[in-house]
Amino acid sequence: AGVSCVCFSVSQYLPSTAVNTTLQLKELRERMRPLNISAYIIPGTDAHLSEYIAPRDARLAFMTGFTGSSGTAVVTQTKAALWTDSRYWVQAERQMDCNWELVCNHLQFPPLETHGDYSLILESSNRTLRSIPVNLVDQVWKDRPSIAADSLTRLPDRVIQRSWQVKVEQIRSEMRVSPYEPTALLLSALDETAWLFNLRGNDIPYNPFFYSYTLLTLDEIWLFVHMDRLTEELKVYLNASCTGPLCVRLRGYDSVLEHVKQYVSRPGVKVWIGTEYTNYALYELITPQDKLMTSTYSPVLTTKAVKDETEQRILRDAHVRDAVAVIQLLMWLEKSVPSGAETELSAADYVNKRRSEQKDSRGPSFETISASGPNAALAHYSPTNETNRRLTVDEMYLVDSGGQYLDGTTDITRTVHWGKPTAMQKEAYTRVLMGNIEISRTIFPSGKRGVNMEMLGRRALWEVGLDYGHGTGHGVGNYFGVHECMSCFSSRREPGYYKENDFGIRIEDVVVTVPYGNNYLTFDTVSLVPYDRKLIDTSLLSSEQIQWLNQYYGKIRRLLGPELDSQGLREEREWMLKHTEPFAQSGSSAAASSSSLTFLLLILSLFHNVV
């Protein structure tokens, strides 16, 4: 199904937020003609198929005006269309001018499996899908941002358990035991190289990554990176002056295609790639097919998803400090909103400021979702000067935010109401909370996939005919990306309940998978911020759910109280104690039902097959 905006002869009828794209479309089409290109595809990602991209890779936004994180555009000589999913339909309609048609389903491109599917479809109409050596959008984009000149940094020893040499040998061991006998592993995802070498950078907003590729063989290591980013100290750290199996050979970032081509030309080689993050330009170099080994994810991503003992310990420490910042926000809003002086933007700025004051802070982990009233019904809304709403006691408020710290990455959502919520709002919120609790307290056999527990996050909503239109969880890194798909429930998106043009509800916590008895597992919640008591209808909760809630609040008091004391935050400590008072057992026999929460699974080292 397609939806296109209605063009009027007078431009004043377009939304004020719409971007005029006439000139860039005209120039792109002029560059397509001599190359005999019938349709040009513009993905919303970068050469590493990243979820978050640098401003210089925002080609989709430059061409269309649409700034959502998911989408694909196609330009022909007579038409231009954008595909995106339902989260962004309203945003796209606000941002695009009438040069573009919005198609209301999601065109997936360019992962390798999709590339093959599209090639087959196009062949039936006598068309071919092929890559070209230049990016036409870059030629049109005259003021494209440059790469930052920041140097890369290595993680301090206090936050790492495994040196990069240990990690390299661990990955090589997986290569050696593979029955397909790969001789090399090509790493394309930015977090793969950053994890392998315990390095971090600033190329991607909210993510401590840097442009890079790695080609790891059984006796060689090739790192492709912008050479001016490496200090002499880092070259020594990487053993860059030697040629042994634990010496890193440094090459320019742009030379990766030529080097892979040269390597593949050797006899008897086989290159292992993860198809989820390898672009087609690299993939098509690895020929013939008997020189290629594929898996959805590389062994680096599957290994990285398993947090070692140090990572588990420090991520808990980071969440204690992060909870201080979120509690400071909620207490401040509780006092300030009745005066009518605060807005979505001022709230987002406040929580970012409070996080920046915490030890080892490295900035937000994503753009803060600060949404009041109807704006909260847009699942991934972030305020702008044009959409910013004043916060009032008459509307629900949703804040989804996170921080990057040297010792961990956080992501937490709380929904609150400062006035008198409606019966509908209170029941919806309680049923969302019931889902949170039911997944949190579930016990399951080792080896079960997260998707098998998806219904636990929805059942309480289903019981009254409600639901949410996206998945229930995603993984989280350690001073890495806020989304790690190796531990998804069913997608990377956060769940919740959203009533269009009225309100939105989401409860999001980070949990760790921990052992429970012999070969069973459960979850341990490491987010430490209380839920809004005003929105909880305890008559809907079972006694087991109330018991879990009281135990969780006791944990918050036990872990957060000393931290607030050490920071001299007496008022915040009193606020925390007030909001974590235990609930009385209602004796309800309500079924242990469930609903929407955002669930972030952090897989432990001994139980890495849980996903």
XYZ file of C-alpha atoms in Angstrom:
611
model
C 0.000 0.000 0.000
C 1.318 3.446 -0.850
C 0.565 6.835 0.598
C 1.740 10.008 -1.118
C 1.441 13.574 0.081
C -0.979 15.869 -1.693
C 0.727 18.636 -3.655
C -0.838 22.051 -3.778
C 0.106 24.825 -6.148
C 0.905 27.010 -3.163
C 3.883 25.720 -1.141
C 2.478 27.144 2.100
C 0.216 24.086 2.366
C 3.226 21.807 2.839
C 4.285 21.174 6.454
C 6.794 23.730 7.659
C 9.112 20.815 8.455
C 9.168 19.542 4.839
C 12.532 19.745 3.046
C 12.773 20.961 -0.547
C 14.647 18.231 -2.439
C 14.137 19.412 -6.018
C 17.747 20.372 -6.708
C 19.414 17.242 -5.393
C 16.958 15.006 -7.236
C 17.572 16.907 -10.472
C 21.348 16.536 -10.192
C 21.158 12.869 -9.195
C 19.031 12.067 -12.242
C 21.487 13.910 -14.473
C 24.285 11.688 -13.163
C 22.217 8.522 -13.623
C 21.583 9.074 -17.353
C 25.105 8.601 -18.781
C 25.479 5.443 -16.667
C 22.211 4.053 -18.086
C 20.785 3.614 -14.584
C 17.018 3.151 -14.584
C 16.600 3.204 -10.798
C 19.041 4.201 -8.077
C 18.675 2.731 -4.580
C 19.630 4.821 -1.537
C 19.807 2.819 1.713
C 19.479 4.443 5.107
C 22.714 2.939 6.388
C 26.461 3.153 5.731
C 29.081 0.865 4.173
C 29.105 -1.191 7.387
C 25.294 -1.563 7.479
C 25.250 0.226 10.828
C 22.058 1.055 12.692
C 23.423 4.435 13.790
C 25.383 6.361 11.191
C 27.660 9.392 11.060
C 26.310 12.670 9.629
C 28.486 12.172 6.530
C 26.654 8.898 5.793
C 23.143 10.335 6.122
C 22.595 10.139 2.371
C 18.944 9.160 2.721
C 18.244 12.254 4.825
C 20.121 14.497 2.393
C 18.159 13.236 -0.589
C 14.687 12.938 0.974
C 14.583 15.163 4.057
C 13.518 12.129 6.106
C 15.698 11.624 9.207
C 14.277 8.387 10.627
C 16.705 5.580 11.433
C 15.148 3.045 9.083
C 14.284 3.464 5.427
C 15.236 2.955 1.778
C 14.683 5.270 -1.161
C 14.488 4.531 -4.892
C 14.885 7.221 -7.546
C 13.988 6.830 -11.222
C 13.907 9.474 -13.922
C 10.242 10.207 -13.251
C 9.535 9.103 -9.680
C 11.055 9.018 -6.199
C 9.758 6.821 -3.387
C 10.658 6.120 0.227
C 9.954 2.862 2.070
C 9.937 2.817 5.861
C 8.119 0.982 8.628
C 5.088 2.135 10.604
C 7.140 3.810 13.355
C 8.121 6.548 10.929
C 5.136 7.110 8.625
C 3.988 10.255 10.398
C 7.536 11.605 10.601
C 8.127 10.966 6.900
C 4.928 12.768 5.948
C 6.079 15.773 7.980
C 9.592 15.885 6.540
C 9.266 15.030 2.848
C 8.097 17.341 0.106
C 5.923 16.346 -2.839
C 8.824 15.105 -4.918
C 8.526 11.917 -2.875
C 5.956 9.169 -2.460
C 5.794 7.410 0.907
C 5.236 3.663 0.565
C 3.796 2.165 3.710
C 5.761 -1.022 3.974
C 9.432 -1.646 4.536
C 11.785 -2.275 1.614
C 14.728 -4.149 3.159
C 18.040 -3.321 1.503
C 21.011 -3.949 1.169
C 21.720 -7.139 3.238
C 23.074 -9.903 1.085
C 20.064 -12.220 1.285
C 17.804 -9.365 0.181
C 20.187 -8.490 -2.626
C 19.815 -12.007 -3.987
C 16.032 -11.936 -3.685
C 15.810 -8.639 -5.534
C 18.139 -9.846 -8.259
C 15.824 -12.770 -8.991
C 12.743 -10.533 -9.047
C 14.383 -8.048 -11.394
C 15.628 -10.769 -13.752
C 12.030 -11.730 -14.485
C 11.455 -8.228 -15.878
C 14.720 -8.145 -17.838
C 16.469 -5.874 -15.334
C 19.637 -6.381 -13.343
C 20.714 -5.224 -9.902
C 24.378 -4.282 -9.843
C 26.837 -2.226 -7.861
C 28.779 0.722 -9.246
C 32.206 1.903 -8.038
C 31.105 5.439 -7.147
C 28.404 6.831 -4.909
C 26.295 9.247 -6.923
C 24.757 10.869 -3.843
C 28.244 11.797 -2.625
C 28.871 13.539 -5.942
C 25.683 15.547 -5.528
C 26.308 16.323 -1.836
C 28.704 19.242 -2.156
C 28.970 20.103 1.558
C 29.110 16.529 2.855
C 30.621 16.491 6.374
C 34.201 15.307 6.722
C 35.579 12.666 9.064
C 36.535 13.951 12.504
C 40.254 14.147 13.202
C 39.972 12.586 16.671
C 42.499 9.923 17.605
C 41.347 6.482 18.638
C 41.646 5.408 22.271
C 42.224 2.094 24.030
C 40.138 0.951 26.960
C 41.827 1.188 30.363
C 42.912 -2.114 31.883
C 40.457 -1.733 34.774
C 37.458 -2.314 32.472
C 38.774 -5.251 30.431
C 39.324 -8.878 31.315
C 40.641 -10.112 27.968
C 43.489 -8.434 26.082
C 43.145 -8.058 22.336
C 45.692 -10.846 21.893
C 43.520 -13.201 23.948
C 40.466 -12.252 21.893
C 42.307 -12.826 18.613
C 43.353 -16.314 19.677
C 39.809 -17.025 20.906
C 38.384 -16.161 17.480
C 41.115 -18.103 15.702
C 40.168 -21.135 17.783
C 36.609 -20.880 16.455
C 37.966 -20.670 12.924
C 40.091 -23.777 13.437
C 37.229 -25.925 14.745
C 34.848 -24.921 11.947
C 34.157 -27.898 9.653
C 34.190 -25.476 6.700
C 37.889 -24.707 7.339
C 38.014 -20.925 6.786
C 41.479 -19.428 6.384
C 40.361 -15.848 7.055
C 37.602 -13.889 8.760
C 36.487 -10.533 7.333
C 35.028 -8.168 9.939
C 32.850 -5.363 8.574
C 30.609 -4.259 11.465
C 32.215 -1.364 13.299
C 31.698 -2.879 16.736
C 33.529 -6.054 15.665
C 36.892 -4.366 15.191
C 36.382 -2.091 18.208
C 35.653 -5.114 20.423
C 38.476 -7.239 19.060
C 41.173 -4.658 19.776
C 39.612 -3.009 22.861
C 39.605 0.302 20.976
C 37.024 3.076 20.831
C 36.429 6.132 18.640
C 33.984 8.969 17.976
C 32.947 8.559 14.340
C 29.330 7.553 15.031
C 26.998 9.659 17.211
C 26.125 7.946 20.505
C 28.344 4.951 19.629
C 32.073 4.745 20.431
C 32.983 3.276 17.051
C 35.414 4.206 14.281
C 35.558 3.466 10.557
C 37.422 0.196 10.160
C 37.617 -3.293 8.705
C 39.674 -6.264 9.877
C 40.913 -9.274 7.932
C 41.982 -11.916 10.434
C 43.776 -15.031 9.191
C 45.239 -17.903 11.187
C 48.649 -16.219 11.177
C 48.071 -12.590 10.116
C 46.032 -9.578 11.264
C 45.162 -6.757 8.879
C 43.497 -3.620 10.258
C 42.095 -1.132 7.745
C 41.679 2.263 9.363
C 42.345 5.952 8.723
C 46.015 5.962 9.573
C 46.110 9.513 10.931
C 43.821 8.394 13.764
C 46.507 6.142 15.277
C 48.965 7.619 17.738
C 52.442 6.168 18.124
C 51.325 4.796 21.472
C 48.498 2.877 19.805
C 50.850 1.496 17.158
C 53.030 0.101 19.921
C 49.919 -1.273 21.677
C 48.935 -3.074 18.451
C 52.436 -4.480 17.826
C 52.374 -2.734 14.475
C 56.148 -2.874 13.904
C 56.450 -6.665 13.664
C 55.069 -9.370 11.352
C 54.204 -12.268 13.666
C 50.752 -13.843 14.223
C 50.002 -11.337 17.016
C 51.239 -8.278 15.137
C 48.671 -5.956 13.557
C 49.474 -4.857 10.014
C 48.017 -1.410 9.454
C 46.577 -0.352 6.124
C 44.489 2.590 4.914
C 40.725 2.319 5.351
C 40.046 2.734 1.631
C 42.415 -0.082 0.654
C 40.232 -2.883 2.014
C 38.621 -3.751 -1.334
C 41.945 -4.118 -3.099
C 43.459 -6.134 -0.259
C 40.518 -8.546 -0.051
C 40.705 -8.984 -3.815
C 44.405 -9.813 -3.570
C 43.868 -12.240 -0.708
C 41.088 -14.096 -2.501
C 43.333 -14.535 -5.535
C 45.582 -16.822 -3.475
C 45.062 -20.567 -3.926
C 43.410 -22.576 -1.165
C 41.868 -19.674 0.789
C 38.338 -19.375 2.177
C 36.944 -16.162 3.695
C 34.310 -16.268 6.453
C 31.863 -13.361 6.511
C 28.788 -12.461 8.535
C 26.110 -11.601 6.003
C 24.201 -9.288 8.362
C 26.881 -6.571 8.191
C 28.928 -7.238 5.042
C 28.197 -4.959 2.108
C 27.770 -6.251 -1.403
C 30.905 -4.543 -2.737
C 33.013 -6.783 -0.494
C 30.831 -9.846 -0.936
C 31.055 -9.852 -4.726
C 34.878 -9.859 -4.548
C 34.957 -13.249 -2.847
C 34.719 -15.568 -5.836
C 34.395 -18.339 -6.754
C 31.829 -19.538 -4.225
C 34.094 -22.253 -2.836
C 36.255 -19.463 -1.404
C 33.322 -18.077 0.585
C 31.909 -19.143 3.954
C 28.863 -17.344 5.348
C 26.923 -17.149 8.585
C 24.353 -14.597 9.660
C 26.680 -13.249 12.350
C 30.440 -13.502 12.541
C 32.048 -15.389 15.454
C 33.142 -12.017 16.836
C 29.533 -10.884 17.253
C 28.429 -14.141 18.864
C 31.428 -14.079 21.207
C 30.990 -10.391 22.034
C 27.384 -10.995 23.083
C 28.670 -13.192 25.926
C 29.673 -10.857 28.753
C 32.666 -12.019 30.781
C 32.868 -11.685 34.560
C 34.456 -8.244 34.444
C 31.893 -6.935 31.973
C 29.043 -8.240 34.119
C 30.445 -6.606 37.242
C 31.170 -3.210 35.735
C 27.882 -2.954 33.840
C 26.095 -3.308 37.184
C 28.251 -0.512 38.595
C 27.390 1.714 35.627
C 23.671 1.138 36.136
C 23.865 2.235 39.761
C 25.343 5.596 38.756
C 22.963 5.892 35.811
C 19.978 5.395 38.117
C 21.132 8.416 40.119
C 20.826 10.607 37.030
C 17.362 9.284 36.121
C 16.094 9.760 39.672
C 17.443 13.319 39.631
C 15.401 13.907 36.467
C 12.167 12.422 37.825
C 12.430 14.294 41.118
C 13.134 17.577 39.334
C 10.213 17.120 36.954
C 7.891 16.246 39.814
C 8.695 19.615 41.394
C 8.998 21.740 38.248
C 6.239 20.597 35.884
C 3.336 22.076 37.908
C 4.815 25.548 37.338
C 4.471 25.092 33.566
C 8.062 26.055 32.815
C 9.441 22.772 31.480
C 9.288 21.193 28.035
C 10.253 17.958 26.325
C 13.540 19.521 25.258
C 14.411 20.944 28.675
C 13.758 17.522 30.248
C 16.020 15.804 27.700
C 18.757 18.370 28.303
C 18.424 17.921 32.064
C 18.889 14.156 32.092
C 21.832 14.394 29.701
C 23.427 16.991 31.987
C 22.922 14.851 35.087
C 24.469 11.830 33.364
C 27.472 13.879 32.281
C 28.225 14.528 35.957
C 28.539 10.828 36.774
C 31.879 9.019 36.939
C 33.221 7.698 33.617
C 30.412 9.311 31.600
C 30.975 9.393 27.847
C 27.692 10.997 26.759
C 24.238 9.670 25.817
C 23.874 6.217 24.265
C 21.156 7.472 21.884
C 19.057 10.558 21.289
C 16.757 10.950 24.278
C 13.095 10.191 23.635
C 11.317 12.816 25.717
C 7.636 12.693 24.822
C 4.508 14.173 26.345
C 0.874 13.432 25.545
C 0.252 12.583 21.867
C 3.945 12.781 21.029
C 4.517 9.728 23.226
C 2.192 7.767 20.947
C 4.999 7.937 18.351
C 7.168 5.043 19.506
C 10.519 6.632 18.606
C 9.780 10.320 18.755
C 12.494 12.763 19.809
C 11.649 16.431 20.364
C 12.715 19.219 18.021
C 12.182 22.947 18.172
C 9.172 22.502 15.882
C 7.518 19.639 17.797
C 8.524 20.507 21.373
C 5.593 20.370 23.836
C 5.286 21.943 27.261
C 4.992 19.383 30.055
C 1.798 19.530 32.092
C 0.187 17.655 34.965
C -2.678 16.683 32.651
C -0.665 14.446 30.308
C 1.431 11.316 30.564
C 5.146 11.699 29.966
C 7.517 9.062 28.558
C 11.294 9.353 28.788
C 13.520 6.763 27.107
C 17.178 7.587 27.620
C 20.577 6.038 28.154
C 24.204 6.765 28.812
C 27.607 5.637 27.671
C 30.140 4.985 30.412
C 33.608 3.474 30.283
C 32.179 0.532 32.198
C 28.817 0.075 30.517
C 25.963 1.210 28.296
C 22.503 1.949 29.705
C 18.996 2.172 28.267
C 15.967 2.771 30.480
C 12.401 3.977 29.947
C 9.959 5.261 32.517
C 6.439 6.612 31.989
C 4.910 8.958 34.569
C 1.867 11.126 35.241
C 1.977 14.151 37.570
C -1.777 14.691 37.812
C -4.724 12.327 37.851
C -4.453 9.584 35.205
C -7.585 8.248 33.563
C -8.787 4.746 34.341
C -7.709 3.690 30.842
C -4.208 5.089 31.309
C -3.817 3.425 34.670
C -4.972 0.029 33.477
C -2.840 0.186 30.343
C 0.225 1.128 32.383
C -0.402 -1.626 34.917
C -0.742 -4.220 32.181
C 2.513 -3.020 30.648
C 4.132 -3.419 34.058
C 2.643 -6.890 34.440
C 4.429 -7.926 31.254
C 7.670 -6.480 32.553
C 7.336 -8.441 35.776
C 6.315 -11.705 34.111
C 9.345 -11.799 31.839
C 11.597 -10.686 34.689
C 10.475 -13.484 36.990
C 10.196 -16.269 34.436
C 12.369 -19.382 34.805
C 13.258 -21.239 31.632
C 15.535 -24.054 30.402
C 18.950 -23.151 29.080
C 18.901 -23.044 25.286
C 15.505 -21.403 24.841
C 15.334 -18.496 22.436
C 14.105 -15.075 23.481
C 11.355 -15.177 20.892
C 9.863 -18.148 22.780
C 9.088 -15.762 25.653
C 7.620 -13.013 23.495
C 4.045 -13.761 24.527
C 4.895 -13.184 28.198
C 5.357 -9.539 27.329
C 1.965 -9.277 25.643
C -0.527 -11.505 27.416
C -1.904 -8.944 29.871
C -2.610 -6.561 26.982
C -4.099 -9.313 24.853
C -6.559 -10.096 27.628
C -8.233 -6.714 27.073
C -7.738 -6.494 23.307
C -4.584 -4.356 23.334
C -1.168 -4.946 21.809
C 1.923 -3.232 20.455
C 3.177 -3.465 16.900
C 6.841 -4.286 17.411
C 9.192 -6.577 19.295
C 9.974 -6.981 22.972
C 13.711 -6.644 23.371
C 17.273 -6.210 22.210
C 20.774 -6.676 23.565
C 23.015 -3.969 24.988
C 26.793 -3.597 24.789
C 29.431 -2.636 27.328
C 30.477 0.884 26.291
C 29.240 -0.150 22.877
C 26.038 0.092 20.890
C 22.762 0.367 22.775
C 21.333 -2.273 20.436
C 23.000 -5.660 20.090
C 20.867 -7.984 18.017
C 22.482 -11.197 19.192
C 20.074 -11.166 22.154
C 16.923 -9.903 20.537
C 13.496 -11.213 21.485
C 12.170 -10.622 17.988
C 13.550 -7.300 16.767
C 15.627 -4.326 17.789
C 12.644 -2.138 18.580
C 11.260 -1.235 21.963
C 7.716 -2.333 22.871
C 4.950 -0.466 24.633
C 1.306 0.496 24.385
C 0.453 3.542 22.282
C -2.920 5.220 21.902
C -2.740 7.385 18.806
C -2.978 11.137 19.410
C -3.358 10.570 23.149
C -0.523 8.902 25.051
C 2.200 6.278 24.977
C 3.500 3.870 27.607
C 6.782 2.015 27.738
C 8.710 0.393 30.585
C 12.254 -0.581 29.705
C 14.834 -2.296 31.887
C 18.221 -3.892 31.346
C 18.490 -7.437 32.653
C 21.222 -10.039 32.939
C 20.596 -13.715 32.290
C 21.646 -15.682 35.378
C 21.624 -19.383 36.363
C 18.700 -20.789 38.317
C 19.248 -24.283 39.593
C 20.440 -27.085 37.327
C 20.408 -26.053 33.654
C 17.747 -23.387 34.142
C 17.978 -19.620 33.826
C 16.195 -16.475 34.918
C 16.690 -12.716 34.669
C 18.260 -10.252 37.082
C 17.188 -6.628 36.570
C 20.108 -4.197 36.774
C 18.156 -0.990 36.013
C 17.403 0.613 39.383
C 14.655 3.229 39.003
C 11.184 2.778 40.597
C 8.003 2.767 38.519
C 5.301 5.433 38.882
C 3.132 4.367 41.835
C 0.329 6.656 40.718
C -0.124 4.575 37.573
C -0.123 1.133 39.214
C -3.463 -0.541 39.925
C -2.427 -3.216 42.393
C -5.850 -4.888 42.190
C -4.780 -6.191 38.767
C -1.536 -7.678 40.069
C -1.164 -11.214 41.362
C 0.438 -11.795 44.749
C 3.513 -13.139 42.948
C 3.804 -9.963 40.899
C 3.501 -7.776 43.990
C 6.122 -9.901 45.719
C 8.514 -9.444 42.777
C 7.860 -5.710 42.776
C 8.619 -5.408 46.487
C 11.802 -7.445 46.122
C 12.900 -5.204 43.258
C 12.237 -2.091 45.319
C 14.236 -3.584 48.173
C 17.114 -4.110 45.769
C 16.918 -0.481 44.628
C 17.124 0.672 48.251
C 20.021 -1.645 49.006
C 22.155 -0.723 45.987
C 21.188 2.877 45.296
C 20.972 4.214 48.845
C 24.740 4.051 49.505
C 25.499 5.641 46.120
C 23.151 8.563 46.778
C 24.722 8.981 50.210
C 28.239 8.977 48.755
C 27.261 11.692 46.295
C 25.640 13.773 49.032
C 22.210 13.621 47.398
C 19.998 13.567 50.489
C 16.839 14.881 48.821
C 17.161 12.331 46.022
C 17.627 9.603 48.633
C 14.401 10.607 50.381
C 12.609 10.659 47.024
C 13.890 7.160 46.262
C 12.786 5.825 49.650
C 9.322 7.333 49.230
C 8.868 5.805 45.781
C 10.125 2.364 46.798
C 7.820 1.817 49.759
C 6.613 -1.811 49.621
C 3.147 -2.506 48.254
C 0.597 -4.247 50.440
C -0.330 -7.743 49.331
C -3.767 -7.404 47.774
C -4.491 -11.100 47.697
C -5.472 -10.776 44.051
C -5.833 -14.022 42.185
C -5.190 -12.294 38.895
C -3.437 -14.512 36.405
C 0.251 -13.944 35.984
C -0.355 -12.035 32.837
C 1.966 -9.774 31.011
C 2.468 -7.046 28.507
C 4.822 -4.618 26.954
C 8.231 -3.673 28.175
C 11.487 -3.118 26.457
C 13.751 -5.919 27.469
C 17.474 -5.802 27.047
C 19.138 -9.209 27.413
C 22.780 -9.294 28.374
C 23.916 -12.868 27.834
C 26.275 -14.324 30.436
C 29.398 -16.237 29.541
C 28.213 -19.629 30.759
C 24.847 -19.410 29.048
C 25.552 -17.852 25.691
C 23.086 -20.090 23.881
C 20.052 -18.569 25.598
C 19.203 -16.439 22.588
